[in-house]
mmCIF file of C-alpha atoms in Angstrom:
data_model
loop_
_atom_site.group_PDB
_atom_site.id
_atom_site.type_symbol
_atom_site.label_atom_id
_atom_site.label_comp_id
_atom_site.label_asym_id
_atom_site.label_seq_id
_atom_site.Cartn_x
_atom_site.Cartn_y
_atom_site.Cartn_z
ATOM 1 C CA UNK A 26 101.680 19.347 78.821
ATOM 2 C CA UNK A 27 98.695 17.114 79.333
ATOM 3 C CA UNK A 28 95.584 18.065 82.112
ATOM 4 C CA UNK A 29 95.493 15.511 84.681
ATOM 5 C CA UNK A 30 92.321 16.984 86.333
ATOM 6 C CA UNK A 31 89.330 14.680 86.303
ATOM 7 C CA UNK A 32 86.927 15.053 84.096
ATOM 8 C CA UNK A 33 83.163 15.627 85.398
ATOM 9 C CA UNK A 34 80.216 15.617 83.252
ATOM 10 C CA UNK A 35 77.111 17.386 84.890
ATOM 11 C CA UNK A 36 74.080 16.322 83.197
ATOM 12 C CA UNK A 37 71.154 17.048 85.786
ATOM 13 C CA UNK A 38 68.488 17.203 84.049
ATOM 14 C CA UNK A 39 65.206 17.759 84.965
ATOM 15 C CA UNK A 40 66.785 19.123 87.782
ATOM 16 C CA UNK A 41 68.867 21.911 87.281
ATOM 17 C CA UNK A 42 72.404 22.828 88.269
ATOM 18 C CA UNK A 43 71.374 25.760 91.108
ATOM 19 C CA UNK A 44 68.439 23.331 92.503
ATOM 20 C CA UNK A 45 71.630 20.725 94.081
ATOM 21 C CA UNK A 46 74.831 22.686 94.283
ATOM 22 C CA UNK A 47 75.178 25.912 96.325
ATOM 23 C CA UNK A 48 77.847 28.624 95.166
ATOM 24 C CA UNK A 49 80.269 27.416 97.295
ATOM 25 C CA UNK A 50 79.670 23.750 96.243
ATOM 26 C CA UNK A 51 79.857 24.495 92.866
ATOM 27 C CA UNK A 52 83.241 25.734 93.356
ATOM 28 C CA UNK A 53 84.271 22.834 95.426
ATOM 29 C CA UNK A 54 83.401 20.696 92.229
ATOM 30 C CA UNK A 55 84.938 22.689 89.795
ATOM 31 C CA UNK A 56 88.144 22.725 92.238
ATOM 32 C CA UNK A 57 87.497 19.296 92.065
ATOM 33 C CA UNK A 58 87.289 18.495 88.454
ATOM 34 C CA UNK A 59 87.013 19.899 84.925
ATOM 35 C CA UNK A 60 83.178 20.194 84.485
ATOM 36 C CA UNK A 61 81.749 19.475 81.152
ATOM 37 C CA UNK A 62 77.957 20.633 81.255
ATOM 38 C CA UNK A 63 75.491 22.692 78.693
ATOM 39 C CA UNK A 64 74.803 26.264 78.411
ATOM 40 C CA UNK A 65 71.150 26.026 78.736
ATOM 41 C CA UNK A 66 68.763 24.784 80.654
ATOM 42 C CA UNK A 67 67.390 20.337 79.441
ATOM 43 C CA UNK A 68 69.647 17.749 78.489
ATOM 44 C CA UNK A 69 73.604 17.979 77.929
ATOM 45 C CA UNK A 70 73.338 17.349 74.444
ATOM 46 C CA UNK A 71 74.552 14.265 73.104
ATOM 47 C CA UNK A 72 77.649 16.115 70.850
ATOM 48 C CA UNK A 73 78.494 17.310 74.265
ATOM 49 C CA UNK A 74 78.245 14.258 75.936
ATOM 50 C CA UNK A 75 80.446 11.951 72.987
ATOM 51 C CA UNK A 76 83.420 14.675 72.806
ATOM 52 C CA UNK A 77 83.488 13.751 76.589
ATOM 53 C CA UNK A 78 83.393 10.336 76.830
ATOM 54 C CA UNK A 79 86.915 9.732 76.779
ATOM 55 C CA UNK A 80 88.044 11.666 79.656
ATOM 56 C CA UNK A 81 85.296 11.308 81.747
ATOM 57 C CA UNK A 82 85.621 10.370 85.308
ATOM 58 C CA UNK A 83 82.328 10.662 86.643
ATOM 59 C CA UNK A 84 78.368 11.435 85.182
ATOM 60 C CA UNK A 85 76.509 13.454 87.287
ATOM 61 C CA UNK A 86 72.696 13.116 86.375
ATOM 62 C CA UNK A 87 70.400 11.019 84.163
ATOM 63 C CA UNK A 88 72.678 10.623 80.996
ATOM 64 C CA UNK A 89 71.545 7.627 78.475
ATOM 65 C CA UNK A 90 74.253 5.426 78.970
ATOM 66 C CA UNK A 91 73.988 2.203 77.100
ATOM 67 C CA UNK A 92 76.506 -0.480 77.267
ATOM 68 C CA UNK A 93 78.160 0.627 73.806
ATOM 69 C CA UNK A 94 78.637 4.068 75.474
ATOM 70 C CA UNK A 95 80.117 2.888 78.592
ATOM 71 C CA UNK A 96 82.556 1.264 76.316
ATOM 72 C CA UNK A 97 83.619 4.785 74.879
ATOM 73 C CA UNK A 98 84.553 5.641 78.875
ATOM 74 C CA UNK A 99 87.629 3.702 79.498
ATOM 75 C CA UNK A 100 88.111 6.608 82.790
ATOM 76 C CA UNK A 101 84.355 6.687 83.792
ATOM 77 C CA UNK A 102 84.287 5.426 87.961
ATOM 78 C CA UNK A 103 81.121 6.517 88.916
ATOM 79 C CA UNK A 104 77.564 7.451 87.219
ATOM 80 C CA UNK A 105 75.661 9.420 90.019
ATOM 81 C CA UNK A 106 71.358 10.227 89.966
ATOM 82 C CA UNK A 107 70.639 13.402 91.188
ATOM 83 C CA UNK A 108 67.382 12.569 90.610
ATOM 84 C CA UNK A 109 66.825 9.779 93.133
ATOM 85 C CA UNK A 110 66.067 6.767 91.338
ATOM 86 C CA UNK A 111 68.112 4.209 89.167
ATOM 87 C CA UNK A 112 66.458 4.113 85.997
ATOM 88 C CA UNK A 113 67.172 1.864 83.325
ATOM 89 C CA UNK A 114 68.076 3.968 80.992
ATOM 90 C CA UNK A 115 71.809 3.301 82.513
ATOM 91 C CA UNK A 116 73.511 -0.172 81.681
ATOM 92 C CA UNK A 117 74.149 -1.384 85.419
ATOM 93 C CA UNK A 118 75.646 -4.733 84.384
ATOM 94 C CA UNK A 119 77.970 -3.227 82.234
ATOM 95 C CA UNK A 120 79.172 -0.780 84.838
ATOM 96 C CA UNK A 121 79.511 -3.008 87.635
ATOM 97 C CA UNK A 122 81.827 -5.216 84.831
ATOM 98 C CA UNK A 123 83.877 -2.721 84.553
ATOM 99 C CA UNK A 124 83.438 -1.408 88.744
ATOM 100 C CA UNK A 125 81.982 1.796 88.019
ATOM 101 C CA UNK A 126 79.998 2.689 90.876
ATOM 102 C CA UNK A 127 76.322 3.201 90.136
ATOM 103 C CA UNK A 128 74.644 5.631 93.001
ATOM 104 C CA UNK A 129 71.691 7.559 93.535
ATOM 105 C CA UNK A 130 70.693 10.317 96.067
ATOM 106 C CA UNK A 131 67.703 8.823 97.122
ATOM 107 C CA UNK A 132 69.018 8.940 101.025
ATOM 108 C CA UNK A 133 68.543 13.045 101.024
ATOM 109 C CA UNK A 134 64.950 12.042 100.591
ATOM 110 C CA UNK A 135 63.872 9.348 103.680
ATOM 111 C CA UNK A 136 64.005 11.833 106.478
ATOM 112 C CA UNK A 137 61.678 14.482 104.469
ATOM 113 C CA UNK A 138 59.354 12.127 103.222
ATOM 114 C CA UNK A 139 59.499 10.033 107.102
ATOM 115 C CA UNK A 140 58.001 13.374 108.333
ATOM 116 C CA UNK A 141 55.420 14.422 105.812
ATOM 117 C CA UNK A 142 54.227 10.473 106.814
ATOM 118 C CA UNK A 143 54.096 10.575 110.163
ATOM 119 C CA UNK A 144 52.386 14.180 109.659
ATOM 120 C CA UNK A 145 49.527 12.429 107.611
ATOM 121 C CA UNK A 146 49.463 10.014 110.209
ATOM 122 C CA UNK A 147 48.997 12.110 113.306
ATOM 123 C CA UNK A 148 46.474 14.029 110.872
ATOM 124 C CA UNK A 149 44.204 11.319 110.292
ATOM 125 C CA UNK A 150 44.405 10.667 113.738
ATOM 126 C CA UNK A 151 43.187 13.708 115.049
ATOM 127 C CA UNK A 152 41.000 14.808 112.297
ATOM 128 C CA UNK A 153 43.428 18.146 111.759
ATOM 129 C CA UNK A 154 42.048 18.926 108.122
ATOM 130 C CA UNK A 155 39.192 17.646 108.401
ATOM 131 C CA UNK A 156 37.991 19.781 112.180
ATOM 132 C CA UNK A 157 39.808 22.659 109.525
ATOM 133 C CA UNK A 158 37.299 21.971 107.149
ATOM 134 C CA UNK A 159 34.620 21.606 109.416
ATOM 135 C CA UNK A 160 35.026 25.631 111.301
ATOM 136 C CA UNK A 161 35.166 27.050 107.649
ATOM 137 C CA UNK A 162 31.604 25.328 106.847
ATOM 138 C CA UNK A 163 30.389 26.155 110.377
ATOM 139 C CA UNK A 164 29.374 22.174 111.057
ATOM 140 C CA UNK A 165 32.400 22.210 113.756
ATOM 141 C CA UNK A 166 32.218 20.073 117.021
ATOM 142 C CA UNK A 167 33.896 21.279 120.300
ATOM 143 C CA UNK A 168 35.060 19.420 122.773
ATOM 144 C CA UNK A 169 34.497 16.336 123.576
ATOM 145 C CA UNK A 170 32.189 15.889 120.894
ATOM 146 C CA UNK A 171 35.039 16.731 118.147
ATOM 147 C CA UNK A 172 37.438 14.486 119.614
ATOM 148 C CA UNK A 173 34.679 10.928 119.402
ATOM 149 C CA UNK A 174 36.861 9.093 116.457
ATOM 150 C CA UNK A 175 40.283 10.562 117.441
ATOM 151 C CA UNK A 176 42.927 8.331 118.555
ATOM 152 C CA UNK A 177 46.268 8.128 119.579
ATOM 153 C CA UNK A 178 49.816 6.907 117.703
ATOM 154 C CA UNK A 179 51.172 6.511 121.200
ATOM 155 C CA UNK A 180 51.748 2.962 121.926
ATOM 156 C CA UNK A 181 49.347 2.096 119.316
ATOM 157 C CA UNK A 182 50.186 -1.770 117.054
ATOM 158 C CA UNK A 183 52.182 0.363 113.507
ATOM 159 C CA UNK A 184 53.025 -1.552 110.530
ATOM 160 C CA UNK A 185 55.782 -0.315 107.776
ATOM 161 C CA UNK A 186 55.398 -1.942 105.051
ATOM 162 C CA UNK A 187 59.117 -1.649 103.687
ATOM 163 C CA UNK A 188 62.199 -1.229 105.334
ATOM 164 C CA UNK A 189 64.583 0.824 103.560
ATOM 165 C CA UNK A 190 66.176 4.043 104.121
ATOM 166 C CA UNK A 191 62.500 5.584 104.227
ATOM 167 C CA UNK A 192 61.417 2.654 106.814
ATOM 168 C CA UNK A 193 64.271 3.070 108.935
ATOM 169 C CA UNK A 194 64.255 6.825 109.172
ATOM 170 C CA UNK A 195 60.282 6.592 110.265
ATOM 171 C CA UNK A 196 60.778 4.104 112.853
ATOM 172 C CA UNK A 197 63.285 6.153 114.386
ATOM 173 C CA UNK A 198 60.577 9.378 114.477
ATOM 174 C CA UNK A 199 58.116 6.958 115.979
ATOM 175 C CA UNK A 200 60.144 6.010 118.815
ATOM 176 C CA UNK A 201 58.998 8.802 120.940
ATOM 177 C CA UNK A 202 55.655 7.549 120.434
ATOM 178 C CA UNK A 203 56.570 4.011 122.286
ATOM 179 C CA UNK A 204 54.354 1.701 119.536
ATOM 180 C CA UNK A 205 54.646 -1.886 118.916
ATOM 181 C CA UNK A 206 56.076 -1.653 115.527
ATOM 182 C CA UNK A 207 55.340 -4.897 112.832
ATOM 183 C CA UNK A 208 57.579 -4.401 109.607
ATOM 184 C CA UNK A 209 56.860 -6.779 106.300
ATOM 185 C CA UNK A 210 60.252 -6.710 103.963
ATOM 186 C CA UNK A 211 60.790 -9.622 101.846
ATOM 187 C CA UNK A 212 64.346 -8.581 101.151
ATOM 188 C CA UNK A 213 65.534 -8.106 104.914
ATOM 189 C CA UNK A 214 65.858 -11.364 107.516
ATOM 190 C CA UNK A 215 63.679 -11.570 110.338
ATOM 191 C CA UNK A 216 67.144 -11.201 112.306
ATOM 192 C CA UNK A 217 68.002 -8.160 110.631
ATOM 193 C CA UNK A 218 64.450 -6.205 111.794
ATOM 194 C CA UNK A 219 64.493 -7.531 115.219
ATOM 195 C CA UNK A 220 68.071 -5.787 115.519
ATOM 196 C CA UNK A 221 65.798 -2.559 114.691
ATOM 197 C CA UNK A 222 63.273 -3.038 117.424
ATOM 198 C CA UNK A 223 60.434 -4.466 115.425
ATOM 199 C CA UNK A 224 58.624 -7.781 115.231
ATOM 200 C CA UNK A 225 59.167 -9.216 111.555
ATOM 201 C CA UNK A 226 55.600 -10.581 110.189
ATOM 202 C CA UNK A 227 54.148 -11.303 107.045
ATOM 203 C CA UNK A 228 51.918 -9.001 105.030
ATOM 204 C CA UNK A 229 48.489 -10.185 106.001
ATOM 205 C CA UNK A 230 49.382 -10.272 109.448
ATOM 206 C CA UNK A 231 50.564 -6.768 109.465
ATOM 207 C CA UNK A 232 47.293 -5.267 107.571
ATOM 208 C CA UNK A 233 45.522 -7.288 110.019
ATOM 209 C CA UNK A 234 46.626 -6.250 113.146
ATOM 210 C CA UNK A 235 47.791 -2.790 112.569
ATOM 211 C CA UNK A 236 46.137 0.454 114.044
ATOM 212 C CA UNK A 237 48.319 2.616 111.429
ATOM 213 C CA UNK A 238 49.950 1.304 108.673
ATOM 214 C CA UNK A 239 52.444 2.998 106.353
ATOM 215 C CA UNK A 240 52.757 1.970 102.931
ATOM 216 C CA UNK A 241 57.053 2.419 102.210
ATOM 217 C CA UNK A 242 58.097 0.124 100.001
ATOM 218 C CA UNK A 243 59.495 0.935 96.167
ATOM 219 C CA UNK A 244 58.419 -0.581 93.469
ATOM 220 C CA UNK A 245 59.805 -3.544 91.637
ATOM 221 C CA UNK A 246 59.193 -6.309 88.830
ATOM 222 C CA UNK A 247 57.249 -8.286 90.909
ATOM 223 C CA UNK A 248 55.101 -6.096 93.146
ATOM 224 C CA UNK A 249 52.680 -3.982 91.418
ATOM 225 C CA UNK A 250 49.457 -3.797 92.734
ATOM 226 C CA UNK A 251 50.328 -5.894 95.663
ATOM 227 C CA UNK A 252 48.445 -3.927 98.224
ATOM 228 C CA UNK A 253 44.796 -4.649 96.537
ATOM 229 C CA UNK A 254 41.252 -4.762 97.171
ATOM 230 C CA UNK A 255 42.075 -8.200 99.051
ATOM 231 C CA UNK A 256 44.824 -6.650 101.215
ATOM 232 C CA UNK A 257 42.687 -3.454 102.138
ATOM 233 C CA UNK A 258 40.167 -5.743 103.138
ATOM 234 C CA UNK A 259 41.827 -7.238 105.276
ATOM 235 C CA UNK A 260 42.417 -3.644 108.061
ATOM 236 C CA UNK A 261 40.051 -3.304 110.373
ATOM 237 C CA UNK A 262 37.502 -0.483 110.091
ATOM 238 C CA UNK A 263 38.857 3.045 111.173
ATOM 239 C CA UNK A 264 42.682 2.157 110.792
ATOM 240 C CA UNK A 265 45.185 4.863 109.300
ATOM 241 C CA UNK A 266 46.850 3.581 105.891
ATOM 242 C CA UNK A 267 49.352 6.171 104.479
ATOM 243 C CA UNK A 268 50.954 5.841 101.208
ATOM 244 C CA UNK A 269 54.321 7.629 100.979
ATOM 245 C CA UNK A 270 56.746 5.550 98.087
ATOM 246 C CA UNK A 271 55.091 4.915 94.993
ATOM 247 C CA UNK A 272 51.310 4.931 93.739
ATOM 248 C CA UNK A 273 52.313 1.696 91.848
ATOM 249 C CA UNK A 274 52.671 -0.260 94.894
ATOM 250 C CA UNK A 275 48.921 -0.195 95.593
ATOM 251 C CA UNK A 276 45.705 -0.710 93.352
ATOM 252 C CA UNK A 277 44.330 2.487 93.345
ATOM 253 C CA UNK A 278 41.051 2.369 92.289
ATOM 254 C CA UNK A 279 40.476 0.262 95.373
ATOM 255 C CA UNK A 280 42.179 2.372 97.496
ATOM 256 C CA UNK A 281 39.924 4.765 96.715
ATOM 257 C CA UNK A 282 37.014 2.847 97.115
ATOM 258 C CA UNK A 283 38.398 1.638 101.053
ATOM 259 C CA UNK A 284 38.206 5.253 101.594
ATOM 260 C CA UNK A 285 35.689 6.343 104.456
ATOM 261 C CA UNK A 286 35.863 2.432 106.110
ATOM 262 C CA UNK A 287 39.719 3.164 106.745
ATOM 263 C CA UNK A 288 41.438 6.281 107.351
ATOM 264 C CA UNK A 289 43.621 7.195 104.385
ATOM 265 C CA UNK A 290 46.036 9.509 103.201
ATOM 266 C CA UNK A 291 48.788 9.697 100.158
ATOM 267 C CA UNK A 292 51.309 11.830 99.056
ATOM 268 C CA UNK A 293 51.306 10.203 95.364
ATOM 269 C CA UNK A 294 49.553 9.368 92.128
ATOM 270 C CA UNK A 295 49.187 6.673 89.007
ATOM 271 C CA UNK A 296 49.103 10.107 87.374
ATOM 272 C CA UNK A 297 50.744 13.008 87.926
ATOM 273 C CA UNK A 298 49.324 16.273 87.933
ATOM 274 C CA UNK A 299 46.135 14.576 88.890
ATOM 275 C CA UNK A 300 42.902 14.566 86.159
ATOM 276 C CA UNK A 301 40.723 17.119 87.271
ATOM 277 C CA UNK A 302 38.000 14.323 86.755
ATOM 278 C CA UNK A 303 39.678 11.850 88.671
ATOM 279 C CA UNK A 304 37.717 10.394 91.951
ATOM 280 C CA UNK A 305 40.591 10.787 93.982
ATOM 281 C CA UNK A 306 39.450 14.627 94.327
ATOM 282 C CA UNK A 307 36.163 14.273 95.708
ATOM 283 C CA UNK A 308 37.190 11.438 97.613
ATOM 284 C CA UNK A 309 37.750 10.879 101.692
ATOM 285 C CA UNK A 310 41.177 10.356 100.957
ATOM 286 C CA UNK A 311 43.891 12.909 102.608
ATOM 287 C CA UNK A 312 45.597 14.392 99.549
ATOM 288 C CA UNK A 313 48.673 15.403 99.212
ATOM 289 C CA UNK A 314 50.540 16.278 95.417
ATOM 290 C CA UNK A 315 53.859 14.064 96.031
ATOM 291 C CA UNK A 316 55.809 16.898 98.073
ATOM 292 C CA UNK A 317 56.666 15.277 100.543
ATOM 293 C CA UNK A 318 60.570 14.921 99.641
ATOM 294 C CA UNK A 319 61.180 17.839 97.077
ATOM 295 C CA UNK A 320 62.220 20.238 100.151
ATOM 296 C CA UNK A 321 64.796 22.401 99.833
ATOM 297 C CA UNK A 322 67.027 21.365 102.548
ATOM 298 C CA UNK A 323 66.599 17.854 100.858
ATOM 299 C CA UNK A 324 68.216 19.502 97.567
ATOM 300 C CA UNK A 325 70.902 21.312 99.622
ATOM 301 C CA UNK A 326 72.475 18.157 100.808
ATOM 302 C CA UNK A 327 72.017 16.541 97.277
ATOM 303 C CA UNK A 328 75.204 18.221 96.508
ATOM 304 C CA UNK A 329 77.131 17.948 99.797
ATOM 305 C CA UNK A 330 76.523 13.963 99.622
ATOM 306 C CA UNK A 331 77.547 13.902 95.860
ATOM 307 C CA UNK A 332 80.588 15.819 96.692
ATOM 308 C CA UNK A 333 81.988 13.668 99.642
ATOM 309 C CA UNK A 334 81.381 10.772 97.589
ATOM 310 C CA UNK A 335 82.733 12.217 94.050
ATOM 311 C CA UNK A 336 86.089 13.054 96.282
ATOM 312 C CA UNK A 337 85.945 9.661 97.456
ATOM 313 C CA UNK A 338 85.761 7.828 94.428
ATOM 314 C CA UNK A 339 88.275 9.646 92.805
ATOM 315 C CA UNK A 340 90.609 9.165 95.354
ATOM 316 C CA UNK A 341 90.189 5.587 94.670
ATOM 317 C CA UNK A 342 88.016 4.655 97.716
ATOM 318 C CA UNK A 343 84.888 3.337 98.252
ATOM 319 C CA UNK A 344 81.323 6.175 98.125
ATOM 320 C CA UNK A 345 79.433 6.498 101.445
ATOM 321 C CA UNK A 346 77.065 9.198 101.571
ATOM 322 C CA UNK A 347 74.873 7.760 98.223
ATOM 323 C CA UNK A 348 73.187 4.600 97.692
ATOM 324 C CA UNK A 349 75.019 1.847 95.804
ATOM 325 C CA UNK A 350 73.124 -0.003 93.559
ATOM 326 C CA UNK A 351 73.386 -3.765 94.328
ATOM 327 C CA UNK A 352 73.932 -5.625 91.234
ATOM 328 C CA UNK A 353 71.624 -8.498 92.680
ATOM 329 C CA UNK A 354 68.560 -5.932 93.171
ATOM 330 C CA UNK A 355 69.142 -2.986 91.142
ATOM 331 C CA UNK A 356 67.502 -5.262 88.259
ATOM 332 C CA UNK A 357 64.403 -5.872 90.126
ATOM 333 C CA UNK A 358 63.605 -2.202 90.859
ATOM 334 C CA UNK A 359 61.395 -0.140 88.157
ATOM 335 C CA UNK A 360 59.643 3.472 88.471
ATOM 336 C CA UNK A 361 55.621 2.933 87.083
ATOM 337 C CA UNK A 362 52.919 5.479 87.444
ATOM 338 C CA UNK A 363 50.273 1.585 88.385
ATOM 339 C CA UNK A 364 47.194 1.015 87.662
ATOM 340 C CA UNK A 365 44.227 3.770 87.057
ATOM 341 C CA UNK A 366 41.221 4.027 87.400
ATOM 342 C CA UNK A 367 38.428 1.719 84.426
ATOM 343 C CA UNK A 368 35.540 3.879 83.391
ATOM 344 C CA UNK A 369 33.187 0.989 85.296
ATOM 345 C CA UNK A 370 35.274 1.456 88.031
ATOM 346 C CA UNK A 371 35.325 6.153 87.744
ATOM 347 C CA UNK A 372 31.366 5.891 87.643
ATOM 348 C CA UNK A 373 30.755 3.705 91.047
ATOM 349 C CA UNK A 374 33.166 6.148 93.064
ATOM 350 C CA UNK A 375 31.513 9.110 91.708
ATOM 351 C CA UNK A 376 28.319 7.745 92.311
ATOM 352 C CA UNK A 377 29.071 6.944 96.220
#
């Protein structure tokens, strides 16, 4: 007698199996499906992972899968990131070939990561750390006097630069707060933003005009660096700038250097953990060491979305819950730690 049960390879390395499913959702999956995994903690290991290649219906996690492996999974229908990104080290082209769906859980992310923004934001705003800072070292102002370079987010001219999942699920928190909002997305129609409320522009425009501006966008072949010493430039003095998607996005070095002239905060990093010599420390920038989306209710619906979907695409229907990867984008998009600092370039900012 043969075992019809689905196969399931769980693979979730670096996270771990506890960190996305719950008790009760780990049953659900292994009601589910025959789950393949390791016994330790790391990678499945790759003995694991061949022996399981022809039964498997689904990957769960960041498994190397060439073309030439692909080819070994005549069942696979789906290759799910837990991790949140679609890395390369997956053949997309050959899976969308063959329609295996290709999705990541990056969605569990845009809500936690809208916040911790909009909490920089209103920060920066209001001088929150820095009035903090200021009552520890007994140089605090009261009053009036504390409040001279606060402003408000209410009804205030906000830029998001980006308009994905992360974009969409700010504007929505900022709605309360009645701004004009300006929104730069090459990949979205000027139509398509309207329908959303906000005034489509182009980049200079935006930087120019903005009192807050939130840096959103991810990272792709073409757009490292974009947001440089030129762009900076071009915000007026005292506006907010808060980077929340990827360090890589942005030249960093002059970043740093913009920092006292604008208002700046950011939540990640060329490199991660930080150089204890890097000028980013002793800088005026608002730090924050890239936890803005690693929450744990962000993990706990990692594995309710990857369950509803799994059940979906086993059943033969189309995934909901997880992002697809669009064979016409999925290409263009890269993870890159950008550009550092020179040595020319670590002296001047120490120096200021």
């Amino acid at each position: 007698m043969t075992n019809d049960r689905p196969v399931v390879l769980l693979d979730p390395h670096p996270r771990h199996t506890a960190m996305i499913f719950n008790p009760d959702q780990l049953a659900r999956l292994h009601a589910m499906a025959e789950v393949v995994t390791a016994d330790a903690a790391g990678r499945v290991p790759d003995d694991i992972v061949e022996a399981a290649l022809p039964r498997v219906s689904a990957i769960l996690g960041q498994t190397d899968l060439p073309a030439e492996r692909i080819a070994r999974a005549p069942l696979l229908r789906a290759v799910i990131n837990v991790e949140g990104n679609f890395l390369p080290n997956v053949d997309a082209e050959a899976c969308f070939a063959r329609g295996i769906e290709v999705l990541s859980v990056a969605p569990v992310f845009a809500v936690p990561v809208a916040e911790m923004a909009l909490g920089l934001a209103l920060d920066l705003a209001r001088g929150i750390t820095a009035s903090d800072r200021a009552v520890r070292e007994g140089t605090e102002r009261y009053g009036r006097a504390g409040c001279a370079e606060s402003v408000l987010l209410s009804r205030a001219t906000i830029g998001l630069v980006g308009f994905g999942q992360l974009g969409r699920a700010l504007r929505r928190l900022l709605e309360g707060f009645r701004p004009r909002l300006l929104v730069h997305d090459p990949w979205l129609p000027a139509a398509t933003i309207a329908e959303e409320g906000c005034e489509a522009v182009g980049l200079d425009d935006l930087l120019a005009r903005s009192d807050v501006v939130f840096l959103l966008a991810g990272v792709t072949k073409d757009n490292p660096g974009f947001i440089d010493a030129a762009a900076l430039r071009r915000m007026r003095d005292g506006a907010i700038l808060v980077l929340a998607s990827r360090a890589a996005i942005v030249d960093f070095p002059a970043l740093v250097a913009e920092a006292g002239r604008l208002r700046i905060a950011t939540d990640v990093f060329p490199q991660e953990p930080i150089p204890a010599d890097d000028p980013v420390r002793s800088s005026a920038v608002l730090l924050s060491p890239h936890r803005a989306g690693g929450i744990p209710a962000a993990f706990h619906d990692i594995g309710e979305r990857v369950l509803d979907d799994l059940a979906l695409v086993l059943a033969g229907l189309p995934p909901v819950r997880l992002q697809r990867a669009q064979r016409q984008t999925v290409g263009l998009m890269r993870s890159t730690a950008g550009r550092s600092y020179s040595k020319a370039e670590a002296a001047k900012l120490a120096a200021r």
